[in-house]
Amino acid sequence: MEITKYPRHLAIIMDGNGRWAKKQGLMRGFGHEKGVQTVREVVEYCVAHEIPYLTLYAFSTENWNRPALEVKALMELLVKFLKKEADALHKNNVRLKAIGNLDRFPAKAKDALLKTIDRLKDNTGTTLTLALSYGAREELLTAVKQLSAAVKEGELTTDAIDETVMQRYLYTFDLPDVDLLIRTSGEYRISNFLLWQIAYAELYFTEVLWPEFTKAHLEEALLSYQNRERRFGKISEQLK
Ligand code: FPP
């Protein structure tokens, strides 16, 4: 079957790097390195098929609790990725965005990220959003704090707070809702990712580990998405 209906916003929880490495008898870091190759392939796919928004969960607020060496390795991988891929991303008209609390990031990683974001800021193709030091509860709390400050300052009334206003205070203020969320590695959890934005998303789980996730696996997920009926609370007949 041919894919004719692509999601506007695809989000992915890239999981299973550590288990993949273990399976090969390698250190966890090799799994993350191999995972970066999958990132590159998935980005290229989205560019080629004009999927406007791709959001990847690259580092959660909870990931800070991993062994210091692994955290360091992940930060270095991010910097390496940005340096190595910036030209290709630019050529592919990709815009880069980061969501999360970057204040916790080492200066070198934050610098590389902000520089690349700036370099790609006028691109008009796929928006690649990296969730880094990201947690949905933290995002929502930040929004609530800013909203209450705005009310206190008299810039906003409590009654005026609706979904559109709330959306403006999220890290994802300029992204549409997620249409399809994929999680790899046979885990059936959301793990504090985009809780507000996935309210009506289709969820797709696969046993495949992230380093082994190929274009064919992605197409399986996209076909599954295409064959689902999104009713948004309505009944089938109302959609016709
Ligand atoms: C989950 O695997 C993956 C991560 C915590 C990090 C994801 C990062 C990358 C794919 C590489 C860096 C990304 C970019 C964009 C440069 P896990 O370690 O939790 O695997 P496990 O559950 O098998 O232990």
Short mmCIF file of C-alpha atoms and ligand atoms in Angstrom, two decimals:
data_model
loop_
_atom_site.label_atom_id
_atom_site.label_comp_id
_atom_site.label_asym_id
_atom_site.label_seq_id
_atom_site.Cartn_x
_atom_site.Cartn_y
_atom_site.Cartn_z
CA MET A 1 0.00 0.00 0.00
CA GLU A 2 1.17 3.48 -0.82
CA ILE A 3 1.47 6.20 1.77
CA THR A 4 -0.65 9.12 0.69
CA LYS A 5 -1.46 10.76 4.02
CA TYR A 6 1.49 11.87 6.12
CA PRO A 7 1.21 13.33 9.61
CA ARG A 8 1.82 17.06 9.84
CA HIS A 9 3.63 16.61 13.14
CA LEU A 10 5.53 13.40 13.88
CA ALA A 11 7.04 12.93 17.34
CA ILE A 12 9.34 10.09 18.36
CA ILE A 13 10.52 8.67 21.67
CA MET A 14 13.84 7.16 20.57
CA ASP A 15 14.34 4.29 22.99
CA GLY A 16 16.53 1.20 23.19
CA ASN A 17 20.03 2.48 22.46
CA GLY A 18 21.44 0.95 25.65
CA ARG A 19 19.81 -2.43 25.07
CA TRP A 20 21.00 -2.49 21.49
CA ALA A 21 24.60 -1.89 22.62
CA LYS A 22 24.32 -4.56 25.30
CA LYS A 23 23.04 -7.04 22.74
CA GLN A 24 26.23 -6.45 20.71
CA GLY A 25 28.41 -6.68 23.82
CA LEU A 26 29.26 -2.98 23.53
CA MET A 27 29.19 -0.06 25.96
CA ARG A 28 25.97 1.98 26.05
CA GLY A 29 27.66 4.92 24.30
CA PHE A 30 27.93 2.91 21.10
CA GLY A 31 24.17 2.52 21.14
CA HIS A 32 23.71 6.27 21.27
CA GLU A 33 26.21 6.70 18.45
CA LYS A 34 24.34 4.22 16.30
CA GLY A 35 21.14 5.99 17.34
CA VAL A 36 22.41 9.20 15.79
CA GLN A 37 22.56 7.43 12.41
CA THR A 38 18.88 6.58 12.77
CA VAL A 39 18.20 10.23 13.61
CA ARG A 40 19.89 11.26 10.36
CA GLU A 41 17.87 8.78 8.31
CA VAL A 42 14.56 9.77 9.88
CA VAL A 43 15.27 13.47 9.33
CA GLU A 44 16.14 12.78 5.69
CA TYR A 45 12.92 10.83 5.27
CA CYS A 46 10.83 13.67 6.68
CA VAL A 47 12.58 16.16 4.42
CA ALA A 48 12.07 13.97 1.34
CA HIS A 49 8.37 13.47 2.14
CA GLU A 50 7.77 17.04 3.25
CA ILE A 51 6.63 16.19 6.76
CA PRO A 52 6.53 19.70 8.21
CA TYR A 53 7.31 18.95 11.87
CA LEU A 54 9.51 16.27 13.42
CA THR A 55 10.09 16.29 17.18
CA LEU A 56 12.61 13.95 18.79
CA TYR A 57 12.95 13.16 22.49
CA ALA A 58 16.75 13.30 22.77
CA PHE A 59 17.22 13.98 26.50
CA SER A 60 14.65 14.10 29.27
CA THR A 61 14.81 15.97 32.58
CA GLU A 62 15.06 12.51 34.17
CA ASN A 63 18.10 11.62 32.02
CA TRP A 64 20.23 13.96 34.17
CA ASN A 65 20.13 11.14 36.74
CA ARG A 66 22.11 8.77 34.50
CA PRO A 67 25.78 8.09 35.28
CA ALA A 68 27.81 11.28 34.72
CA LEU A 69 29.90 9.63 32.01
CA GLU A 70 26.86 8.71 29.96
CA VAL A 71 25.41 12.23 30.31
CA LYS A 72 28.75 13.63 29.14
CA ALA A 73 28.83 11.25 26.19
CA LEU A 74 25.31 12.27 25.16
CA MET A 75 26.22 15.97 25.32
CA GLU A 76 29.30 15.32 23.19
CA LEU A 77 27.26 13.37 20.69
CA LEU A 78 24.84 16.26 20.40
CA VAL A 79 27.68 18.72 19.71
CA LYS A 80 29.20 16.34 17.18
CA PHE A 81 25.84 15.86 15.49
CA LEU A 82 25.28 19.61 15.22
CA LYS A 83 28.75 20.24 13.79
CA LYS A 84 28.61 17.35 11.36
CA GLU A 85 25.03 17.76 10.18
CA ALA A 86 24.57 21.54 10.11
CA ASP A 87 25.53 21.87 6.42
CA ALA A 88 23.29 19.02 5.33
CA LEU A 89 20.39 20.33 7.43
CA HIS A 90 20.83 23.76 5.90
CA LYS A 91 20.99 22.35 2.39
CA ASN A 92 17.80 20.44 3.13
CA ASN A 93 16.07 23.67 4.24
CA VAL A 94 15.56 22.30 7.78
CA ARG A 95 14.75 24.70 10.60
CA LEU A 96 16.02 23.65 14.01
CA LYS A 97 14.31 24.23 17.33
CA ALA A 98 14.98 23.05 20.87
CA ILE A 99 12.45 22.58 23.64
CA GLY A 100 13.33 22.06 27.27
CA ASN A 101 15.31 23.73 30.01
CA LEU A 102 18.60 24.56 28.32
CA ASP A 103 19.88 26.39 31.39
CA ARG A 104 21.02 23.05 32.73
CA PHE A 105 23.12 22.37 29.64
CA PRO A 106 26.92 22.61 29.60
CA ALA A 107 27.97 25.90 27.94
CA LYS A 108 29.60 24.13 25.00
CA ALA A 109 26.49 22.14 24.11
CA LYS A 110 24.18 25.11 24.60
CA ASP A 111 26.43 27.30 22.47
CA ALA A 112 26.61 24.81 19.61
CA LEU A 113 22.86 24.39 19.75
CA LEU A 114 22.01 28.10 19.77
CA LYS A 115 24.48 28.79 16.95
CA THR A 116 22.99 26.06 14.77
CA ILE A 117 19.44 27.17 15.53
CA ASP A 118 20.42 30.69 14.50
CA ARG A 119 22.10 29.53 11.32
CA LEU A 120 19.00 27.57 10.24
CA LYS A 121 16.38 30.01 11.48
CA ASP A 122 15.22 31.29 8.09
CA ASN A 123 14.74 27.85 6.57
CA THR A 124 11.21 26.99 5.55
CA GLY A 125 11.21 23.20 5.17
CA THR A 126 10.84 20.60 7.91
CA THR A 127 11.11 21.93 11.46
CA LEU A 128 13.28 19.56 13.46
CA THR A 129 12.64 20.03 17.17
CA LEU A 130 14.99 18.41 19.65
CA ALA A 131 13.57 17.89 23.14
CA LEU A 132 16.61 18.41 25.36
CA SER A 133 16.44 18.47 29.13
CA TYR A 134 12.74 18.33 28.41
CA GLY A 135 9.91 17.26 30.68
CA ALA A 136 6.26 17.92 29.94
CA ARG A 137 5.35 18.59 33.57
CA GLU A 138 8.11 21.16 33.80
CA GLU A 139 6.90 22.75 30.57
CA LEU A 140 3.34 22.96 31.92
CA LEU A 141 4.50 24.37 35.26
CA THR A 142 6.58 27.01 33.49
CA ALA A 143 3.53 27.97 31.44
CA VAL A 144 1.31 28.17 34.53
CA LYS A 145 3.83 30.38 36.32
CA GLN A 146 4.10 32.74 33.35
CA LEU A 147 0.34 32.84 32.97
CA SER A 148 -0.20 33.70 36.61
CA ALA A 149 2.46 36.41 36.39
CA ALA A 150 0.64 37.86 33.36
CA VAL A 151 -2.65 37.86 35.31
CA LYS A 152 -0.96 39.52 38.28
CA GLU A 153 0.47 42.22 36.00
CA GLY A 154 -3.00 42.83 34.60
CA GLU A 155 -1.97 41.75 31.08
CA LEU A 156 -4.52 38.96 31.07
CA THR A 157 -7.71 38.03 32.93
CA THR A 158 -8.29 34.55 34.33
CA ASP A 159 -11.41 34.23 32.14
CA ALA A 160 -9.36 34.88 29.02
CA ILE A 161 -7.21 31.80 29.60
CA ASP A 162 -8.33 29.25 27.04
CA GLU A 163 -6.53 26.53 25.08
CA THR A 164 -5.18 28.99 22.52
CA VAL A 165 -3.73 31.21 25.24
CA MET A 166 -2.26 28.22 27.07
CA GLN A 167 -0.62 27.04 23.83
CA ARG A 168 1.18 30.39 23.53
CA TYR A 169 2.97 29.77 26.81
CA LEU A 170 4.32 26.31 25.94
CA TYR A 171 7.79 25.63 24.52
CA THR A 172 5.90 24.37 21.47
CA PHE A 173 4.00 27.66 20.98
CA ASP A 174 4.83 27.61 17.25
CA LEU A 175 4.21 23.90 16.59
CA PRO A 176 0.88 22.23 15.75
CA ASP A 177 -0.45 19.36 17.89
CA VAL A 178 1.26 16.00 17.41
CA ASP A 179 -0.52 13.73 14.91
CA LEU A 180 1.54 10.59 15.34
CA LEU A 181 3.74 9.57 18.27
CA ILE A 182 6.12 6.64 17.82
CA ARG A 183 7.99 4.90 20.64
CA THR A 184 10.58 2.25 19.88
CA SER A 185 11.94 -0.66 21.95
CA GLY A 186 8.75 -2.23 23.23
CA GLU A 187 8.09 0.20 26.06
CA TYR A 188 4.48 1.34 26.36
CA ARG A 189 4.87 4.65 28.14
CA ILE A 190 4.83 8.36 27.38
CA SER A 191 7.59 9.18 29.89
CA ASN A 192 6.70 12.85 30.43
CA PHE A 193 6.87 13.74 26.71
CA LEU A 194 4.58 16.41 25.17
CA LEU A 195 1.59 15.68 27.43
CA TRP A 196 -0.47 18.65 26.26
CA GLN A 197 0.45 18.27 22.59
CA ILE A 198 -0.47 14.57 22.23
CA ALA A 199 -4.07 14.99 23.42
CA TYR A 200 -5.39 13.66 20.07
CA ALA A 201 -2.26 11.98 18.71
CA GLU A 202 -2.29 8.47 17.32
CA LEU A 203 0.14 6.30 19.28
CA TYR A 204 2.37 3.70 17.66
CA PHE A 205 4.62 1.34 19.59
CA THR A 206 7.18 -0.99 18.07
CA GLU A 207 9.51 -3.61 19.54
CA VAL A 208 12.36 -2.45 17.27
CA LEU A 209 15.26 -0.81 19.12
CA TRP A 210 16.09 2.73 18.00
CA PRO A 211 19.51 1.90 16.45
CA GLU A 212 17.77 -0.74 14.29
CA PHE A 213 14.81 1.42 13.31
CA THR A 214 14.91 1.79 9.52
CA LYS A 215 13.00 3.62 6.81
CA ALA A 216 10.89 0.47 6.36
CA HIS A 217 9.91 0.51 10.04
CA LEU A 218 9.01 4.17 9.78
CA GLU A 219 6.85 3.45 6.75
CA GLU A 220 5.06 0.70 8.69
CA ALA A 221 4.20 3.26 11.36
CA LEU A 222 3.07 5.78 8.75
CA LEU A 223 0.85 3.19 7.06
CA SER A 224 -0.71 2.30 10.38
CA TYR A 225 -1.36 6.02 10.96
CA GLN A 226 -2.90 6.39 7.52
CA ASN A 227 -5.31 3.54 8.16
CA ARG A 228 -6.65 4.93 11.41
CA GLU A 229 -9.76 7.01 11.62
CA ARG A 230 -9.23 10.10 13.69
CA ARG A 231 -12.61 11.09 15.04
CA PHE A 232 -11.67 13.83 17.52
CA GLY A 233 -14.67 12.82 19.67
CA LYS A 234 -17.15 12.69 16.76
CA ILE A 235 -18.80 9.61 15.21
CA SER A 236 -17.73 8.11 11.87
CA GLU A 237 -20.71 9.44 9.91
CA GLN A 238 -19.93 13.01 10.92
CA LEU A 239 -16.52 12.78 9.30
CA LYS A 240 -17.83 11.93 5.83
C1 FPP B 1 17.09 6.07 24.85
O1 FPP B 1 17.84 4.90 24.85
C2 FPP B 1 17.77 7.15 24.19
C3 FPP B 1 18.25 8.27 24.81
C4 FPP B 1 18.11 8.53 26.25
C5 FPP B 1 18.96 9.29 24.07
C6 FPP B 1 18.59 9.46 22.65
C7 FPP B 1 19.74 10.05 21.99
C8 FPP B 1 20.19 9.78 20.76
C9 FPP B 1 19.50 8.91 19.79
C10 FPP B 1 21.48 10.36 20.30
C11 FPP B 1 21.61 11.82 20.43
C12 FPP B 1 20.57 12.55 19.70
C13 FPP B 1 20.80 13.55 18.84
C14 FPP B 1 19.66 14.28 18.26
C15 FPP B 1 22.14 13.94 18.42
P1 FPP B 1 18.24 4.29 26.25
O2 FPP B 1 19.62 4.69 26.56
O3 FPP B 1 17.21 4.66 27.27
O4 FPP B 1 18.16 2.76 25.91
P2 FPP B 1 17.77 1.60 26.92
O5 FPP B 1 16.38 1.84 27.37
O6 FPP B 1 17.90 0.39 26.07
O7 FPP B 1 18.77 1.63 28.03
#
